[in-house]
mmCIF file of N, CA and C in Angstrom:
data_model
loop_
_atom_site.group_PDB
_atom_site.id
_atom_site.type_symbol
_atom_site.label_atom_id
_atom_site.label_comp_id
_atom_site.label_asym_id
_atom_site.label_seq_id
_atom_site.Cartn_x
_atom_site.Cartn_y
_atom_site.Cartn_z
ATOM 1 N N ALA J 1 -0.905 -7.830 18.908
ATOM 2 C CA ALA J 1 -2.212 -7.037 19.311
ATOM 3 C C ALA J 1 -3.266 -7.082 18.715
ATOM 4 N N GLU J 2 -4.044 -5.766 19.164
ATOM 5 C CA GLU J 2 -5.177 -6.213 18.842
ATOM 6 C C GLU J 2 -5.785 -5.373 17.352
ATOM 7 N N ASP J 3 -5.059 -4.378 17.372
ATOM 8 C CA ASP J 3 -5.234 -3.898 15.424
ATOM 9 C C ASP J 3 -4.154 -4.482 14.499
ATOM 10 N N GLY J 4 -3.508 -5.621 14.637
ATOM 11 C CA GLY J 4 -2.922 -5.919 14.244
ATOM 12 C C GLY J 4 -1.794 -5.922 13.475
ATOM 13 N N ILE J 5 -1.094 -5.039 14.369
ATOM 14 C CA ILE J 5 0.047 -4.679 14.332
ATOM 15 C C ILE J 5 1.183 -4.630 15.596
ATOM 16 N N ARG J 6 2.359 -5.394 15.238
ATOM 17 C CA ARG J 6 3.250 -5.365 16.487
ATOM 18 C C ARG J 6 3.071 -4.367 17.195
ATOM 19 N N ASP J 7 3.999 -4.659 17.918
ATOM 20 C CA ASP J 7 4.747 -3.126 19.493
ATOM 21 C C ASP J 7 5.721 -2.773 18.321
ATOM 22 N N ILE J 8 5.334 -1.483 17.746
ATOM 23 C CA ILE J 8 6.331 -0.481 16.942
ATOM 24 C C ILE J 8 7.227 -0.448 17.914
ATOM 25 N N GLY J 9 7.271 -0.327 19.326
ATOM 26 C CA GLY J 9 8.408 0.328 20.300
ATOM 27 C C GLY J 9 9.432 -0.695 19.890
ATOM 28 N N VAL J 10 9.594 -2.330 19.774
ATOM 29 C CA VAL J 10 10.251 -2.987 19.900
ATOM 30 C C VAL J 10 10.849 -2.997 18.547
ATOM 31 N N THR J 11 10.095 -2.708 17.436
ATOM 32 C CA THR J 11 10.898 -2.998 15.898
ATOM 33 C C THR J 11 11.650 -1.733 16.077
ATOM 34 N N GLY J 12 11.293 -0.535 16.698
ATOM 35 C CA GLY J 12 12.034 0.617 15.892
ATOM 36 C C GLY J 12 11.513 1.594 15.203
ATOM 37 N N VAL J 13 10.657 1.400 14.503
ATOM 38 C CA VAL J 13 10.015 2.205 13.219
ATOM 39 C C VAL J 13 9.433 3.050 13.881
ATOM 40 N N GLN J 14 9.543 4.342 13.859
ATOM 41 C CA GLN J 14 8.271 5.362 13.975
ATOM 42 C C GLN J 14 7.163 5.502 13.754
ATOM 43 N N THR J 15 6.049 5.645 14.453
ATOM 44 C CA THR J 15 5.053 5.212 14.460
ATOM 45 C C THR J 15 4.247 6.674 14.216
ATOM 46 N N CYS J 16 3.335 6.594 13.919
ATOM 47 C CA CYS J 16 2.654 8.263 13.834
ATOM 48 C C CYS J 16 0.833 7.639 13.112
ATOM 49 N N ALA J 17 -0.067 8.386 13.834
ATOM 50 C CA ALA J 17 -0.988 8.422 13.985
ATOM 51 C C ALA J 17 -1.779 9.794 12.890
ATOM 52 N N LEU J 18 -1.704 9.623 11.761
ATOM 53 C CA LEU J 18 -1.746 10.620 11.565
ATOM 54 C C LEU J 18 -3.929 10.857 11.062
ATOM 55 N N PRO J 19 -4.075 12.496 11.050
ATOM 56 C CA PRO J 19 -5.218 12.184 11.000
ATOM 57 C C PRO J 19 -6.182 12.095 9.943
ATOM 58 N N ILE J 20 -5.445 11.416 9.534
ATOM 59 C CA ILE J 20 -6.228 10.657 8.010
ATOM 60 C C ILE J 20 -6.733 9.432 8.441
ATOM 61 N N SER J 21 -8.292 9.079 7.976
ATOM 62 C CA SER J 21 -8.840 7.884 8.302
ATOM 63 C C SER J 21 -8.709 7.480 6.744
ATOM 64 N N PHE J 22 -7.986 6.396 6.003
ATOM 65 C CA PHE J 22 -8.053 5.816 4.635
ATOM 66 C C PHE J 22 -9.444 5.499 4.327
ATOM 67 N N PRO J 23 -10.972 5.265 5.036
ATOM 68 C CA PRO J 23 -12.250 5.145 4.382
ATOM 69 C C PRO J 23 -12.792 6.391 4.372
ATOM 70 N N ALA J 24 -11.905 7.498 4.845
ATOM 71 C CA ALA J 24 -12.713 9.144 4.612
ATOM 72 C C ALA J 24 -12.460 9.375 3.313
ATOM 73 N N LEU J 25 -11.295 9.005 2.310
ATOM 74 C CA LEU J 25 -11.071 9.358 1.519
ATOM 75 C C LEU J 25 -11.869 9.232 0.315
ATOM 76 N N ASP J 26 -11.879 9.652 -0.629
ATOM 77 C CA ASP J 26 -13.030 9.817 -1.762
ATOM 78 C C ASP J 26 -12.652 8.323 -1.981
ATOM 79 N N PRO J 27 -14.376 7.785 -2.467
ATOM 80 C CA PRO J 27 -14.623 6.085 -2.733
ATOM 81 C C PRO J 27 -13.527 6.205 -4.043
ATOM 82 N N LEU J 28 -13.156 4.733 -3.762
ATOM 83 C CA LEU J 28 -11.789 4.089 -5.078
ATOM 84 C C LEU J 28 -12.092 2.811 -5.309
ATOM 85 N N ARG J 29 -11.792 2.805 -6.733
ATOM 86 C CA ARG J 29 -12.346 1.685 -7.197
ATOM 87 C C ARG J 29 -10.730 1.062 -7.777
ATOM 88 N N SER J 30 -10.858 -0.328 -7.951
ATOM 89 C CA SER J 30 -9.755 -0.787 -8.382
ATOM 90 C C SER J 30 -9.768 -1.327 -9.916
ATOM 91 N N ILE J 31 -8.512 -1.804 -10.275
ATOM 92 C CA ILE J 31 -8.710 -1.890 -11.976
ATOM 93 C C ILE J 31 -9.658 -2.646 -12.256
ATOM 94 N N ARG J 32 -10.017 -3.666 -11.091
ATOM 95 C CA ARG J 32 -11.154 -4.829 -11.442
ATOM 96 C C ARG J 32 -12.103 -4.241 -11.173
ATOM 97 N N GLY J 33 -12.541 -2.640 -10.621
ATOM 98 C CA GLY J 33 -13.872 -2.228 -10.835
ATOM 99 C C GLY J 33 -14.574 -2.958 -9.011
ATOM 100 N N THR J 34 -13.793 -2.849 -8.603
ATOM 101 C CA THR J 34 -14.383 -3.252 -6.710
ATOM 102 C C THR J 34 -13.849 -1.765 -6.582
ATOM 103 N N ARG J 35 -14.709 -2.062 -5.322
ATOM 104 C CA ARG J 35 -14.415 -1.053 -4.505
ATOM 105 C C ARG J 35 -13.632 -1.331 -3.285
ATOM 106 N N VAL J 36 -12.488 0.102 -3.175
ATOM 107 C CA VAL J 36 -11.491 -0.366 -1.932
ATOM 108 C C VAL J 36 -11.124 -0.304 -0.780
ATOM 109 N N THR J 37 -11.546 -1.140 -0.405
ATOM 110 C CA THR J 37 -12.019 -1.198 1.258
ATOM 111 C C THR J 37 -10.949 -2.231 2.327
ATOM 112 N N ILE J 38 -10.676 -1.503 2.899
ATOM 113 C CA ILE J 38 -9.778 -1.894 5.075
ATOM 114 C C ILE J 38 -10.447 -3.154 4.855
ATOM 115 N N ARG J 39 -9.767 -4.089 5.443
ATOM 116 C CA ARG J 39 -10.426 -5.491 5.731
ATOM 117 C C ARG J 39 -9.882 -6.048 6.573
ATOM 118 N N ASN J 40 -10.125 -5.845 7.682
ATOM 119 C CA ASN J 40 -9.650 -7.217 9.039
ATOM 120 C C ASN J 40 -8.120 -7.369 9.118
ATOM 121 N N GLY J 41 -7.922 -6.250 10.220
ATOM 122 C CA GLY J 41 -6.571 -5.897 10.433
ATOM 123 C C GLY J 41 -5.775 -5.040 9.570
ATOM 124 N N PRO J 42 -4.443 -4.963 9.748
ATOM 125 C CA PRO J 42 -3.657 -3.929 8.757
ATOM 126 C C PRO J 42 -3.711 -4.062 7.925
ATOM 127 N N SER J 43 -3.247 -3.487 7.148
ATOM 128 C CA SER J 43 -3.133 -3.411 5.648
ATOM 129 C C SER J 43 -1.988 -2.428 4.919
ATOM 130 N N LEU J 44 -1.677 -2.552 4.205
ATOM 131 C CA LEU J 44 -0.025 -1.557 3.604
ATOM 132 C C LEU J 44 -0.604 -1.255 2.504
ATOM 133 N N VAL J 45 -0.638 -0.207 2.350
ATOM 134 C CA VAL J 45 -0.811 1.034 1.126
ATOM 135 C C VAL J 45 0.486 1.523 0.653
ATOM 136 N N VAL J 46 0.326 1.096 -0.357
ATOM 137 C CA VAL J 46 2.005 1.442 -1.271
ATOM 138 C C VAL J 46 1.685 2.388 -2.644
ATOM 139 N N PHE J 47 2.111 3.630 -3.194
ATOM 140 C CA PHE J 47 2.267 4.175 -4.043
ATOM 141 C C PHE J 47 3.618 4.028 -5.079
ATOM 142 N N ALA J 48 3.593 3.498 -6.246
ATOM 143 C CA ALA J 48 4.216 2.993 -7.164
ATOM 144 C C ALA J 48 3.966 3.520 -8.118
ATOM 145 N N SER J 49 5.169 3.117 -8.861
ATOM 146 C CA SER J 49 4.998 3.284 -10.428
ATOM 147 C C SER J 49 5.388 2.164 -10.970
ATOM 148 N N PHE J 50 4.727 1.040 -12.092
ATOM 149 C CA PHE J 50 4.913 0.441 -12.460
ATOM 150 C C PHE J 50 5.797 0.574 -14.177
ATOM 151 N N ALA J 51 5.584 1.456 -13.991
ATOM 152 C CA ALA J 51 7.534 1.531 -15.243
ATOM 153 C C ALA J 51 8.741 1.820 -14.814
ATOM 154 N N HIS J 52 8.960 1.512 -13.726
ATOM 155 C CA HIS J 52 10.287 1.895 -13.339
ATOM 156 C C HIS J 52 10.689 0.497 -12.268
ATOM 157 N N GLU J 53 11.706 0.053 -13.141
ATOM 158 C CA GLU J 53 12.214 -1.023 -12.214
ATOM 159 C C GLU J 53 12.483 -1.242 -10.539
ATOM 160 N N ALA J 54 12.936 -0.569 -10.336
ATOM 161 C CA ALA J 54 13.399 -0.370 -8.908
ATOM 162 C C ALA J 54 12.056 -0.266 -8.084
ATOM 163 N N SER J 55 10.982 0.643 -8.643
ATOM 164 C CA SER J 55 10.051 0.591 -7.600
ATOM 165 C C SER J 55 8.975 -0.413 -7.805
ATOM 166 N N LEU J 56 8.957 -1.397 -8.765
ATOM 167 C CA LEU J 56 8.384 -2.890 -9.004
ATOM 168 C C LEU J 56 8.911 -3.987 -8.091
ATOM 169 N N LYS J 57 10.295 -3.815 -8.435
ATOM 170 C CA LYS J 57 11.267 -4.971 -7.323
ATOM 171 C C LYS J 57 10.758 -3.959 -5.976
ATOM 172 N N ARG J 58 10.684 -3.143 -5.178
ATOM 173 C CA ARG J 58 10.081 -2.744 -3.905
ATOM 174 C C ARG J 58 8.651 -3.244 -3.989
ATOM 175 N N LEU J 59 8.268 -3.187 -4.679
ATOM 176 C CA LEU J 59 6.676 -3.350 -4.773
ATOM 177 C C LEU J 59 6.749 -4.641 -4.552
ATOM 178 N N GLU J 60 7.342 -5.956 -5.073
ATOM 179 C CA GLU J 60 7.525 -6.770 -4.978
ATOM 180 C C GLU J 60 7.771 -7.496 -3.978
ATOM 181 N N ARG J 61 9.245 -6.736 -3.502
ATOM 182 C CA ARG J 61 8.918 -7.299 -2.000
ATOM 183 C C ARG J 61 8.122 -6.787 -1.242
ATOM 184 N N PHE J 62 7.313 -5.917 -1.288
ATOM 185 C CA PHE J 62 6.015 -5.519 -0.580
ATOM 186 C C PHE J 62 5.269 -7.094 -0.459
ATOM 187 N N SER J 63 4.498 -6.823 -1.711
ATOM 188 C CA SER J 63 3.845 -8.285 -1.764
ATOM 189 C C SER J 63 4.283 -9.365 -0.952
ATOM 190 N N GLN J 64 5.427 -10.007 -1.104
ATOM 191 C CA GLN J 64 6.002 -10.764 -0.061
ATOM 192 C C GLN J 64 6.111 -10.896 1.056
ATOM 193 N N ALA J 65 6.236 -10.237 1.954
ATOM 194 C CA ALA J 65 6.551 -9.490 3.226
ATOM 195 C C ALA J 65 4.716 -9.812 3.965
ATOM 196 N N CYS J 66 3.632 -9.249 2.651
ATOM 197 C CA CYS J 66 2.227 -9.253 3.428
ATOM 198 C C CYS J 66 1.838 -10.601 2.805
ATOM 199 N N GLN J 67 2.501 -11.524 2.285
ATOM 200 C CA GLN J 67 1.887 -12.932 2.041
ATOM 201 C C GLN J 67 2.401 -13.497 3.108
ATOM 202 N N LYS J 68 4.031 -13.182 3.406
ATOM 203 C CA LYS J 68 4.069 -13.964 4.518
ATOM 204 C C LYS J 68 3.368 -13.836 5.744
ATOM 205 N N ALA J 69 3.389 -12.942 5.981
ATOM 206 C CA ALA J 69 2.593 -12.283 6.928
ATOM 207 C C ALA J 69 0.911 -12.835 7.163
ATOM 208 N N GLY J 70 0.319 -13.345 6.349
ATOM 209 C CA GLY J 70 -0.827 -13.766 6.102
ATOM 210 C C GLY J 70 -2.073 -12.946 5.530
ATOM 211 N N LEU J 71 -1.415 -12.116 5.076
ATOM 212 C CA LEU J 71 -2.726 -10.725 5.116
ATOM 213 C C LEU J 71 -2.948 -11.152 3.805
ATOM 214 N N PRO J 72 -4.572 -11.040 3.269
ATOM 215 C CA PRO J 72 -5.091 -11.649 1.960
ATOM 216 C C PRO J 72 -4.494 -10.006 0.790
ATOM 217 N N ALA J 73 -4.702 -10.688 -0.253
ATOM 218 C CA ALA J 73 -4.424 -9.834 -1.302
ATOM 219 C C ALA J 73 -4.663 -8.316 -1.168
ATOM 220 N N ASP J 74 -6.368 -8.241 -0.827
ATOM 221 C CA ASP J 74 -6.592 -6.842 -0.979
ATOM 222 C C ASP J 74 -6.219 -5.921 0.398
ATOM 223 N N ASN J 75 -5.097 -7.100 1.254
ATOM 224 C CA ASN J 75 -4.590 -5.667 2.242
ATOM 225 C C ASN J 75 -3.699 -5.341 2.028
ATOM 226 N N LEU J 76 -3.154 -5.384 0.552
ATOM 227 C CA LEU J 76 -2.116 -4.543 -0.256
ATOM 228 C C LEU J 76 -2.782 -3.923 -1.047
ATOM 229 N N VAL J 77 -3.107 -2.229 -0.591
ATOM 230 C CA VAL J 77 -3.459 -1.475 -1.606
ATOM 231 C C VAL J 77 -2.249 -0.983 -2.968
ATOM 232 N N VAL J 78 -2.380 -0.739 -3.678
ATOM 233 C CA VAL J 78 -1.319 -0.290 -4.816
ATOM 234 C C VAL J 78 -1.779 1.015 -5.397
ATOM 235 N N PHE J 79 -1.603 1.918 -5.127
ATOM 236 C CA PHE J 79 -1.670 3.506 -6.111
ATOM 237 C C PHE J 79 -0.786 3.637 -6.780
ATOM 238 N N ALA J 80 -1.082 3.573 -8.538
ATOM 239 C CA ALA J 80 0.003 3.640 -9.029
ATOM 240 C C ALA J 80 0.207 4.406 -10.281
ATOM 241 N N LEU J 81 1.256 4.976 -10.491
ATOM 242 C CA LEU J 81 1.122 6.171 -10.864
ATOM 243 C C LEU J 81 0.686 6.019 -12.373
ATOM 244 N N GLU J 82 0.714 5.319 -12.851
ATOM 245 C CA GLU J 82 -0.072 5.092 -14.565
ATOM 246 C C GLU J 82 -1.179 4.589 -14.434
ATOM 247 N N SER J 83 -1.335 5.391 -15.407
ATOM 248 C CA SER J 83 -3.493 4.921 -15.565
ATOM 249 C C SER J 83 -3.973 3.580 -16.489
ATOM 250 N N ASP J 84 -3.050 2.877 -17.093
ATOM 251 C CA ASP J 84 -3.524 2.138 -18.170
ATOM 252 C C ASP J 84 -3.842 0.810 -17.313
ATOM 253 N N ALA J 85 -5.100 0.525 -17.076
ATOM 254 C CA ALA J 85 -5.489 -0.696 -16.415
ATOM 255 C C ALA J 85 -4.971 -2.051 -17.308
ATOM 256 N N ALA J 86 -5.385 -2.319 -18.347
ATOM 257 C CA ALA J 86 -4.491 -3.216 -18.932
ATOM 258 C C ALA J 86 -3.016 -3.445 -18.856
ATOM 259 N N GLU J 87 -2.413 -2.312 -18.861
ATOM 260 C CA GLU J 87 -0.591 -2.571 -18.596
ATOM 261 C C GLU J 87 -0.171 -2.743 -16.953
ATOM 262 N N LEU J 88 -0.992 -2.292 -16.334
ATOM 263 C CA LEU J 88 -1.157 -2.728 -14.925
ATOM 264 C C LEU J 88 -1.441 -4.499 -14.564
ATOM 265 N N THR J 89 -2.480 -4.507 -15.442
ATOM 266 C CA THR J 89 -2.493 -5.734 -15.049
ATOM 267 C C THR J 89 -1.607 -6.748 -15.552
ATOM 268 N N ARG J 90 -1.400 -6.274 -16.296
ATOM 269 C CA ARG J 90 -0.505 -7.461 -17.208
ATOM 270 C C ARG J 90 1.029 -6.883 -16.323
ATOM 271 N N VAL J 91 1.576 -6.196 -16.367
ATOM 272 C CA VAL J 91 2.988 -6.209 -15.101
ATOM 273 C C VAL J 91 2.651 -7.190 -13.911
ATOM 274 N N ALA J 92 1.010 -6.751 -13.605
ATOM 275 C CA ALA J 92 1.340 -7.421 -11.701
ATOM 276 C C ALA J 92 0.666 -9.123 -11.948
ATOM 277 N N ALA J 93 0.493 -9.590 -12.792
ATOM 278 C CA ALA J 93 0.612 -10.781 -13.350
ATOM 279 C C ALA J 93 1.888 -10.951 -13.852
ATOM 280 N N GLN J 94 2.435 -10.755 -14.819
ATOM 281 C CA GLN J 94 4.176 -10.706 -14.706
ATOM 282 C C GLN J 94 4.791 -11.605 -13.409
ATOM 283 N N ARG J 95 4.558 -10.144 -12.592
ATOM 284 C CA ARG J 95 5.691 -10.472 -11.232
ATOM 285 C C ARG J 95 5.342 -10.754 -10.230
ATOM 286 N N GLN J 96 3.427 -11.553 -10.145
ATOM 287 C CA GLN J 96 2.937 -12.070 -9.511
ATOM 288 C C GLN J 96 2.972 -11.422 -8.024
ATOM 289 N N LEU J 97 2.239 -10.418 -8.021
ATOM 290 C CA LEU J 97 1.839 -9.511 -7.063
ATOM 291 C C LEU J 97 0.612 -9.901 -7.055
ATOM 292 N N ARG J 98 0.452 -9.728 -5.448
ATOM 293 C CA ARG J 98 -0.685 -10.015 -5.100
ATOM 294 C C ARG J 98 -1.153 -8.699 -3.946
ATOM 295 N N CYS J 99 -1.798 -8.180 -4.960
ATOM 296 C CA CYS J 99 -2.586 -6.733 -4.574
ATOM 297 C C CYS J 99 -3.940 -6.102 -4.874
ATOM 298 N N CYS J 100 -4.580 -5.224 -4.534
ATOM 299 C CA CYS J 100 -5.327 -4.355 -5.445
ATOM 300 C C CYS J 100 -4.651 -3.242 -5.711
ATOM 301 N N ILE J 101 -5.061 -2.899 -7.014
ATOM 302 C CA ILE J 101 -4.654 -1.766 -7.642
ATOM 303 C C ILE J 101 -5.278 -0.679 -7.790
ATOM 304 N N VAL J 102 -5.017 0.643 -7.823
ATOM 305 C CA VAL J 102 -6.020 1.738 -7.911
ATOM 306 C C VAL J 102 -4.738 2.250 -9.434
ATOM 307 N N ALA J 103 -5.833 2.224 -10.270
ATOM 308 C CA ALA J 103 -4.913 3.026 -11.182
ATOM 309 C C ALA J 103 -4.593 4.230 -11.144
ATOM 310 N N GLY J 104 -3.750 5.284 -11.573
ATOM 311 C CA GLY J 104 -3.710 6.873 -11.209
ATOM 312 C C GLY J 104 -4.676 7.371 -11.958
ATOM 313 N N GLN J 105 -5.003 8.396 -11.919
ATOM 314 C CA GLN J 105 -5.631 9.127 -12.113
ATOM 315 C C GLN J 105 -5.153 11.046 -12.742
ATOM 316 N N ASP J 106 -4.353 11.151 -12.041
ATOM 317 C CA ASP J 106 -3.766 12.891 -11.814
ATOM 318 C C ASP J 106 -2.549 12.884 -11.553
ATOM 319 N N GLY J 107 -1.646 11.429 -11.296
ATOM 320 C CA GLY J 107 -0.516 11.288 -10.862
ATOM 321 C C GLY J 107 -0.044 11.520 -9.208
ATOM 322 N N PHE J 108 0.890 13.099 -9.282
ATOM 323 C CA PHE J 108 1.100 13.249 -7.908
ATOM 324 C C PHE J 108 -0.070 13.720 -7.510
ATOM 325 N N ALA J 109 -1.290 15.107 -8.328
ATOM 326 C CA ALA J 109 -1.682 15.782 -8.182
ATOM 327 C C ALA J 109 -3.146 14.700 -7.841
ATOM 328 N N SER J 110 -3.267 13.709 -7.966
ATOM 329 C CA SER J 110 -4.357 12.650 -7.629
ATOM 330 C C SER J 110 -4.902 13.129 -5.890
ATOM 331 N N PRO J 111 -5.870 13.160 -5.476
ATOM 332 C CA PRO J 111 -6.638 13.621 -4.303
ATOM 333 C C PRO J 111 -5.808 12.925 -3.177
ATOM 334 N N THR J 112 -5.781 11.455 -3.635
ATOM 335 C CA THR J 112 -5.092 10.626 -2.312
ATOM 336 C C THR J 112 -4.112 10.877 -2.249
ATOM 337 N N TRP J 113 -3.068 11.566 -2.975
ATOM 338 C CA TRP J 113 -2.057 11.148 -3.082
ATOM 339 C C TRP J 113 -1.275 12.914 -2.560
ATOM 340 N N VAL J 114 -2.087 13.788 -2.865
ATOM 341 C CA VAL J 114 -2.177 15.091 -1.925
ATOM 342 C C VAL J 114 -2.661 15.186 -0.828
ATOM 343 N N ARG J 115 -3.320 14.343 -0.412
ATOM 344 C CA ARG J 115 -4.007 13.767 1.083
ATOM 345 C C ARG J 115 -2.461 13.663 1.729
ATOM 346 N N LEU J 116 -2.295 12.624 1.302
ATOM 347 C CA LEU J 116 -1.024 11.757 1.707
ATOM 348 C C LEU J 116 0.362 12.041 2.129
ATOM 349 N N ASP J 117 0.322 13.432 1.233
ATOM 350 C CA ASP J 117 1.296 13.470 1.191
ATOM 351 C C ASP J 117 2.749 12.842 0.338
ATOM 352 N N VAL J 118 2.112 11.991 -0.745
ATOM 353 C CA VAL J 118 2.990 11.524 -1.413
ATOM 354 C C VAL J 118 3.430 12.276 -2.550
ATOM 355 N N ARG J 119 5.518 12.436 -2.244
ATOM 356 C CA ARG J 119 6.106 13.150 -3.519
ATOM 357 C C ARG J 119 6.844 12.688 -4.406
ATOM 358 N N ALA J 120 6.904 11.342 -3.750
ATOM 359 C CA ALA J 120 8.018 10.362 -4.745
ATOM 360 C C ALA J 120 7.325 8.716 -4.294
ATOM 361 N N VAL J 121 8.049 7.904 -5.131
ATOM 362 C CA VAL J 121 7.360 6.258 -5.345
ATOM 363 C C VAL J 121 8.758 5.829 -4.938
ATOM 364 N N PRO J 122 8.915 4.870 -4.845
ATOM 365 C CA PRO J 122 7.685 4.252 -3.754
ATOM 366 C C PRO J 122 7.328 4.738 -2.278
ATOM 367 N N GLN J 123 5.933 4.478 -2.226
ATOM 368 C CA GLN J 123 5.977 5.219 -0.903
ATOM 369 C C GLN J 123 4.941 4.173 0.041
ATOM 370 N N ALA J 124 4.899 3.946 1.628
ATOM 371 C CA ALA J 124 3.854 2.868 1.981
ATOM 372 C C ALA J 124 3.630 3.203 3.466
ATOM 373 N N PHE J 125 2.650 3.211 3.623
ATOM 374 C CA PHE J 125 1.632 3.117 4.525
ATOM 375 C C PHE J 125 1.035 2.444 5.331
ATOM 376 N N LEU J 126 0.942 1.971 6.751
ATOM 377 C CA LEU J 126 0.613 0.903 7.278
ATOM 378 C C LEU J 126 -0.448 1.189 8.131
ATOM 379 N N LEU J 127 -1.281 0.690 7.875
ATOM 380 C CA LEU J 127 -2.747 0.791 8.238
ATOM 381 C C LEU J 127 -3.047 -0.134 8.987
ATOM 382 N N ASP J 128 -4.068 0.576 10.073
ATOM 383 C CA ASP J 128 -4.907 -0.578 11.308
ATOM 384 C C ASP J 128 -5.936 -0.975 10.428
ATOM 385 N N GLY J 129 -6.752 -1.407 11.332
ATOM 386 C CA GLY J 129 -7.701 -2.134 10.749
ATOM 387 C C GLY J 129 -9.392 -1.166 10.446
ATOM 388 N N ASP J 130 -8.681 0.104 11.444
ATOM 389 C CA ASP J 130 -9.678 1.093 11.018
ATOM 390 C C ASP J 130 -9.426 1.900 10.095
ATOM 391 N N GLY J 131 -8.220 1.646 9.252
ATOM 392 C CA GLY J 131 -7.949 2.545 8.134
ATOM 393 C C GLY J 131 -6.618 3.494 8.786
ATOM 394 N N ILE J 132 -6.592 3.670 9.437
ATOM 395 C CA ILE J 132 -5.746 4.604 10.469
ATOM 396 C C ILE J 132 -4.382 4.481 9.919
ATOM 397 N N VAL J 133 -3.337 5.864 9.704
ATOM 398 C CA VAL J 133 -2.368 5.802 9.571
ATOM 399 C C VAL J 133 -1.535 5.542 10.364
ATOM 400 N N ARG J 134 -0.797 4.853 10.387
ATOM 401 C CA ARG J 134 0.087 4.279 11.467
ATOM 402 C C ARG J 134 1.429 4.458 11.655
ATOM 403 N N ALA J 135 2.048 3.858 10.387
ATOM 404 C CA ALA J 135 3.547 4.398 10.208
ATOM 405 C C ALA J 135 3.649 4.735 8.455
ATOM 406 N N ARG J 136 4.342 5.290 8.303
ATOM 407 C CA ARG J 136 4.673 5.770 6.862
ATOM 408 C C ARG J 136 6.251 5.747 6.708
ATOM 409 N N ASP J 137 6.922 5.780 5.535
ATOM 410 C CA ASP J 137 7.724 5.933 4.909
ATOM 411 C C ASP J 137 8.769 4.360 5.272
ATOM 412 N N LEU J 138 7.789 3.588 5.086
ATOM 413 C CA LEU J 138 8.325 2.344 5.405
ATOM 414 C C LEU J 138 9.369 1.412 3.930
ATOM 415 N N THR J 139 10.074 0.427 4.324
ATOM 416 C CA THR J 139 10.523 -0.066 3.628
ATOM 417 C C THR J 139 10.306 -1.409 3.591
ATOM 418 N N PRO J 140 10.112 -2.167 2.662
ATOM 419 C CA PRO J 140 9.944 -3.656 3.044
ATOM 420 C C PRO J 140 10.426 -4.620 4.017
ATOM 421 N N ASP J 141 11.943 -4.480 4.159
ATOM 422 C CA ASP J 141 12.867 -4.915 5.411
ATOM 423 C C ASP J 141 12.029 -4.399 6.931
ATOM 424 N N ARG J 142 11.230 -3.256 7.168
ATOM 425 C CA ARG J 142 10.641 -2.781 7.934
ATOM 426 C C ARG J 142 9.490 -3.050 8.497
ATOM 427 N N VAL J 143 8.410 -3.193 7.520
ATOM 428 C CA VAL J 143 7.125 -3.837 7.359
ATOM 429 C C VAL J 143 6.976 -5.240 7.861
ATOM 430 N N ALA J 144 8.213 -6.450 7.197
ATOM 431 C CA ALA J 144 7.701 -7.244 7.730
ATOM 432 C C ALA J 144 7.771 -7.768 9.336
ATOM 433 N N PRO J 145 8.514 -6.939 10.312
ATOM 434 C CA PRO J 145 8.358 -7.039 11.522
ATOM 435 C C PRO J 145 7.306 -6.619 11.871
ATOM 436 N N LEU J 146 6.075 -5.135 11.261
ATOM 437 C CA LEU J 146 5.602 -5.068 12.118
ATOM 438 C C LEU J 146 4.053 -5.655 11.444
ATOM 439 N N LEU J 147 4.208 -6.190 10.852
ATOM 440 C CA LEU J 147 2.869 -6.942 10.592
ATOM 441 C C LEU J 147 2.278 -8.293 11.964
ATOM 442 N N ALA J 148 1.854 -8.507 12.481
ATOM 443 C CA ALA J 148 0.967 -9.512 13.105
ATOM 444 C C ALA J 148 0.979 -10.858 12.584
ATOM 445 N N VAL J 149 1.619 -12.007 13.198
ATOM 446 C CA VAL J 149 1.449 -13.131 12.749
ATOM 447 C C VAL J 149 -0.699 -13.430 12.621
ATOM 448 N N ARG J 150 -0.642 -13.918 11.425
ATOM 449 C CA ARG J 150 -1.941 -14.108 11.677
ATOM 450 C C ARG J 150 -2.797 -16.039 11.737
#
């Protein structure tokens, strides 16, 4: 597909085109200090907790699915519930997560979390190359077939 997302009608995942464009959200910085942007094709945005094992295991599987699809590490954007950048970096390295991490500021009350109606973790959104949300409430098994082969 042109936007890097496979025909979702074939996969059985319900799609959405939320009127929220990721680039329209407040300017975001990763724990590395770089500006978070959506680049070249689909991106997966995951809201997760780095302090809960179940959330981390699912995050590992999301990371693996993105790697298998050939997505660059920056195309997996993880919003952490926690705010300690050093701890987030340590856990990401220990788990071998290839992603861009945004440290939590106000937890579930953070503007990005509120705008995307995130009320539980982990929560995953698939964005097209323009940053428009195309699917939500995804599991790692559901994400893999949606990502186009690069």
